[in-house]
Structures are given as C-alpha cells and as structure tokens.
GROMACS .gro file of C-alpha atoms in nm:
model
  151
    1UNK     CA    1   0.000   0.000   0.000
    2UNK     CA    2   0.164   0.378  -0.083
    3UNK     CA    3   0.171   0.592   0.216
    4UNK     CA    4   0.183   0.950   0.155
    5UNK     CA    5   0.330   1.187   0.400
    6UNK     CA    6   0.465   1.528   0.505
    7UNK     CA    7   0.858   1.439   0.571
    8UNK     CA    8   1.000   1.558   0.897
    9UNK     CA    9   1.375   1.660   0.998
   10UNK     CA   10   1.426   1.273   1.080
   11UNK     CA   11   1.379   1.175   0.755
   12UNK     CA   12   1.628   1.339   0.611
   13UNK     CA   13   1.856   1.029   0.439
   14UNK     CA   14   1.506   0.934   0.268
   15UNK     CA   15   1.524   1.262   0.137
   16UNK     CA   16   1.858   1.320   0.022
   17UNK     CA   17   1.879   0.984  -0.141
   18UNK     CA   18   1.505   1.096  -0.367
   19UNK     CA   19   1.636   1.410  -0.403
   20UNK     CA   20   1.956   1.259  -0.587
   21UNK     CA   21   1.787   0.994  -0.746
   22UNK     CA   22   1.537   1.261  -0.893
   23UNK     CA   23   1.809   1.506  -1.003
   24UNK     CA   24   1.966   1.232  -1.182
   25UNK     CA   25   1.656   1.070  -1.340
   26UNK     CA   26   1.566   1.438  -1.451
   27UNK     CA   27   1.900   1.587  -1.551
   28UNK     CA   28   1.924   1.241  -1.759
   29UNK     CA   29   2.260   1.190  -1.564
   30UNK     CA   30   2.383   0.805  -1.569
   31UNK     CA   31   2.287   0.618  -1.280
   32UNK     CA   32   2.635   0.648  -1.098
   33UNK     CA   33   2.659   1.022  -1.142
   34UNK     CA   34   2.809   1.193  -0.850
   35UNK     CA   35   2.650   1.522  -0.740
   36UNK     CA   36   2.884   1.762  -0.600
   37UNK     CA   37   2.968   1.810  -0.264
   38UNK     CA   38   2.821   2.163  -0.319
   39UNK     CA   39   2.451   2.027  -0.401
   40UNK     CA   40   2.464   1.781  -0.163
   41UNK     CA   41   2.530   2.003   0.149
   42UNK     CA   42   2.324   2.267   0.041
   43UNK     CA   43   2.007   2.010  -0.024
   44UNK     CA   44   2.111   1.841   0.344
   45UNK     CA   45   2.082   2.225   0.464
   46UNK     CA   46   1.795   2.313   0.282
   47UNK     CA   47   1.578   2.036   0.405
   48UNK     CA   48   1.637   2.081   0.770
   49UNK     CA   49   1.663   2.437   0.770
   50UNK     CA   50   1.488   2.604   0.466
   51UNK     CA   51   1.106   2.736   0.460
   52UNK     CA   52   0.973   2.434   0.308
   53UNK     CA   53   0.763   2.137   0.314
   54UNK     CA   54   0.821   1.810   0.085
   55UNK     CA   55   0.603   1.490   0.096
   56UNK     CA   56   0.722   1.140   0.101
   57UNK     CA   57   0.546   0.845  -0.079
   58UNK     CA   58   0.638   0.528   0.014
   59UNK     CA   59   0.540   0.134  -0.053
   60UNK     CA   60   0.650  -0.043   0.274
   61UNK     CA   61   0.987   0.062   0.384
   62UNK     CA   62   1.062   0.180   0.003
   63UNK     CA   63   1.079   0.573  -0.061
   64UNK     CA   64   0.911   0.614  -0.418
   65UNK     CA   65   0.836   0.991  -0.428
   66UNK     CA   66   0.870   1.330  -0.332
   67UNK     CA   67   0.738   1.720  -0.400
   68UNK     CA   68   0.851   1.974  -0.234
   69UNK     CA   69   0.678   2.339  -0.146
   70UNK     CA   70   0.951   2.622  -0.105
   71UNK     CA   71   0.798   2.926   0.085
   72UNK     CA   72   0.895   3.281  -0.031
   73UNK     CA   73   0.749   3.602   0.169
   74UNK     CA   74   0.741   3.908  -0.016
   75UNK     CA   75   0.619   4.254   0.040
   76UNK     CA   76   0.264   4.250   0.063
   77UNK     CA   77   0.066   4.363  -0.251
   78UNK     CA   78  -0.292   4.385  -0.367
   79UNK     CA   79  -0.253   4.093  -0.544
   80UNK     CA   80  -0.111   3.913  -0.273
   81UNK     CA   81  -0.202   4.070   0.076
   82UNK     CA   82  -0.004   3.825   0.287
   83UNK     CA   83   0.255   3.836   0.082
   84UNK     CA   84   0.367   3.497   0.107
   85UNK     CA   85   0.362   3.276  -0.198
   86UNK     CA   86   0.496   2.916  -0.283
   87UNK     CA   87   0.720   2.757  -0.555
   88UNK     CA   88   0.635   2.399  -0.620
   89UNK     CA   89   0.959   2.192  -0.728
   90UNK     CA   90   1.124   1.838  -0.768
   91UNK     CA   91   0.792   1.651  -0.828
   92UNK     CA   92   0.904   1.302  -0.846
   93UNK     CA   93   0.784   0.976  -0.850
   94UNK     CA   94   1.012   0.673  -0.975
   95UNK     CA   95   0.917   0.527  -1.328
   96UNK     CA   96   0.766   0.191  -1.192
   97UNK     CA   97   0.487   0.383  -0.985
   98UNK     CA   98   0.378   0.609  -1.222
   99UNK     CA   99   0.004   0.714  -1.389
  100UNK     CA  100  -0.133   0.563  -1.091
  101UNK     CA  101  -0.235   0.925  -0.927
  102UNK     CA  102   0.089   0.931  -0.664
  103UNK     CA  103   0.181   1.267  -0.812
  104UNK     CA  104  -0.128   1.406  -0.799
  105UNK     CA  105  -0.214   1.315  -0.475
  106UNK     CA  106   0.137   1.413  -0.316
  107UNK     CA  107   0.048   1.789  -0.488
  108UNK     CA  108  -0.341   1.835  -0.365
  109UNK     CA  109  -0.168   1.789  -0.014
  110UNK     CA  110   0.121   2.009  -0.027
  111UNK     CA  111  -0.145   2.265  -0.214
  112UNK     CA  112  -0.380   2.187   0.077
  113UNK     CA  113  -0.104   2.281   0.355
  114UNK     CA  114   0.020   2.583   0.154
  115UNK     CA  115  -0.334   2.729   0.151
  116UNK     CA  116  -0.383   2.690   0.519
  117UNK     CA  117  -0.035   2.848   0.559
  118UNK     CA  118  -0.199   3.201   0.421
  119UNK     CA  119   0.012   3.141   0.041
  120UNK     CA  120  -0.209   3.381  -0.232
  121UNK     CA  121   0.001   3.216  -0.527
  122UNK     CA  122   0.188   2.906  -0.587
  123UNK     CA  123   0.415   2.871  -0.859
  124UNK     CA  124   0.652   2.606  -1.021
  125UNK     CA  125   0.839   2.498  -1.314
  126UNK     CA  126   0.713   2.248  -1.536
  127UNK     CA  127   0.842   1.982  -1.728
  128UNK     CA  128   0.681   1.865  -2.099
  129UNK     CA  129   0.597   1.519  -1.894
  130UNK     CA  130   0.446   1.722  -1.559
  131UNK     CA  131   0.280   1.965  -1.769
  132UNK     CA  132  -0.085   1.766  -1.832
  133UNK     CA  133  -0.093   1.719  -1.441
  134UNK     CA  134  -0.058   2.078  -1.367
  135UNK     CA  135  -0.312   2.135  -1.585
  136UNK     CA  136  -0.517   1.915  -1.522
  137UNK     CA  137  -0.480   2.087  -1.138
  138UNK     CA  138  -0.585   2.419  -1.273
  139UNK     CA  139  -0.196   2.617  -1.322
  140UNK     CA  140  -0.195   2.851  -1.601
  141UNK     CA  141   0.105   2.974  -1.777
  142UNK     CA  142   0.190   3.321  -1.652
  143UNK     CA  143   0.357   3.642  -1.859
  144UNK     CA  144   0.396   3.825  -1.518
  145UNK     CA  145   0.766   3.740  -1.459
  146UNK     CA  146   1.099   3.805  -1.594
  147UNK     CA  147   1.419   3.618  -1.461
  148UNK     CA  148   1.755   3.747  -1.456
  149UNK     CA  149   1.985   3.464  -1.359
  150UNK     CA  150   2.379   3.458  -1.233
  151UNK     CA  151   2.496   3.137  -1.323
   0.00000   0.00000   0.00000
C-alpha cells in the first residue's frame, strides 16, 4: 500500500537519497553520477533548515516519491495581501509507480497545507511530462515574470 506523508527533519537520508535519485533521473545523468559536494550540502541544509515542506510516498519501507513546497514572503501587494507565496519543485515519482495518481495526490496535499499556511500564489516549473498534471490541477502559464539569472 503507498503511504503518503509530510517528511520531517528525521527523515532526512530518505530525502537526500530521492532528491539525488530525482536530479539524476531528470538531468538524464547516468545512474552512478556523482552530485557535487556543493549540491549535496546545500540540499542536506535546505531540508532541515529552509522554509519548506516536501512529501514522502512510500510502498512499505521503500521511498518512491517526493514534492517539495519552497515558501517565499514578499512585500505585501494587492494581489497578494499576505505576501507569502509558494514555488512547487522536484515533483518526483520513480518510473515503476507512475500514472497511478501518486503525483497528484502528493500535490493536492502540499497545495492543501500551503493554503492553510496564508500562500495567495503558488508557482513552479514544469516539465513537458508534468505539464498535463498541472493542468489538469488548474496552473496557467503566466507572462507576469521576468528572470535574470547569475549562473
């Protein structure tokens, strides 16, 4: 049976060994790519001490999936009076478990605590094979923002 669940500080090697597993999978990285140290610390760091929230699905003992919310306050505006908004990233569930609804349901509860957390907006960055779920979820493409990078 999958078990779906918000992740906690003490699962953190579940969720640095997803979090790898997804970057490779995505990234289309062989399967004994090694992530730099760099990454690696800064996803360690980011789990246990970032604004965020990221669900777990499991099948018994095995970790099969992960989303993650990333919280972002800005000034308040009309648009968004709380000013606090969401970015949804590194929606991931391992190739053997998909199309049977574990993405889905891992987003409706992230999207479920993010509204009760007072977010106006949640965001995220989709890829061609996420893009019909989103969708299908009720995300629109937006022309409101530019990006200026530094990489």
């Amino acid at each position: 049976m999958i078990d779906i669940r918000i992740a906690t500080k003490d699962d953190i090697d579940c969720l640095m060994s997803i979090r790898l597993e997804m970057l490779t999978v995505v990234n289309n990285l062989p399967e004994n790519f090694e992530h730099s140290d760099e990454v690696i610390n800064e996803s360690r760091d980011y789990f246990l001490n970032g604004d965020q929230m990221t669900v777990l699905a499991s099948n018994g003992d095995k970790v099969i999936g992960c989303a993650s919310m990333s919280f972002i306050r800005i000034m308040p505006t009309f648009a968004h009076p709380t000013g606090k908004r969401a970015h949804l990233m590194n929606v991931y569930t391992r190739s053997e478990y998909r199309r049977q609804g574990i993405a889905r349901k891992m987003v409706e509860m992230l999207i479920e605590k993010t509204w009760e957390k007072g977010a106006t907006e949640i965001s995220l960055d989709a890829t061609a094979m996420g893009r019909p779920l989103y969708e299908s979820m009720g995300f629109t493409d937006s022309t409101e923002c530019m990006v200026l990078t530094n990489l």
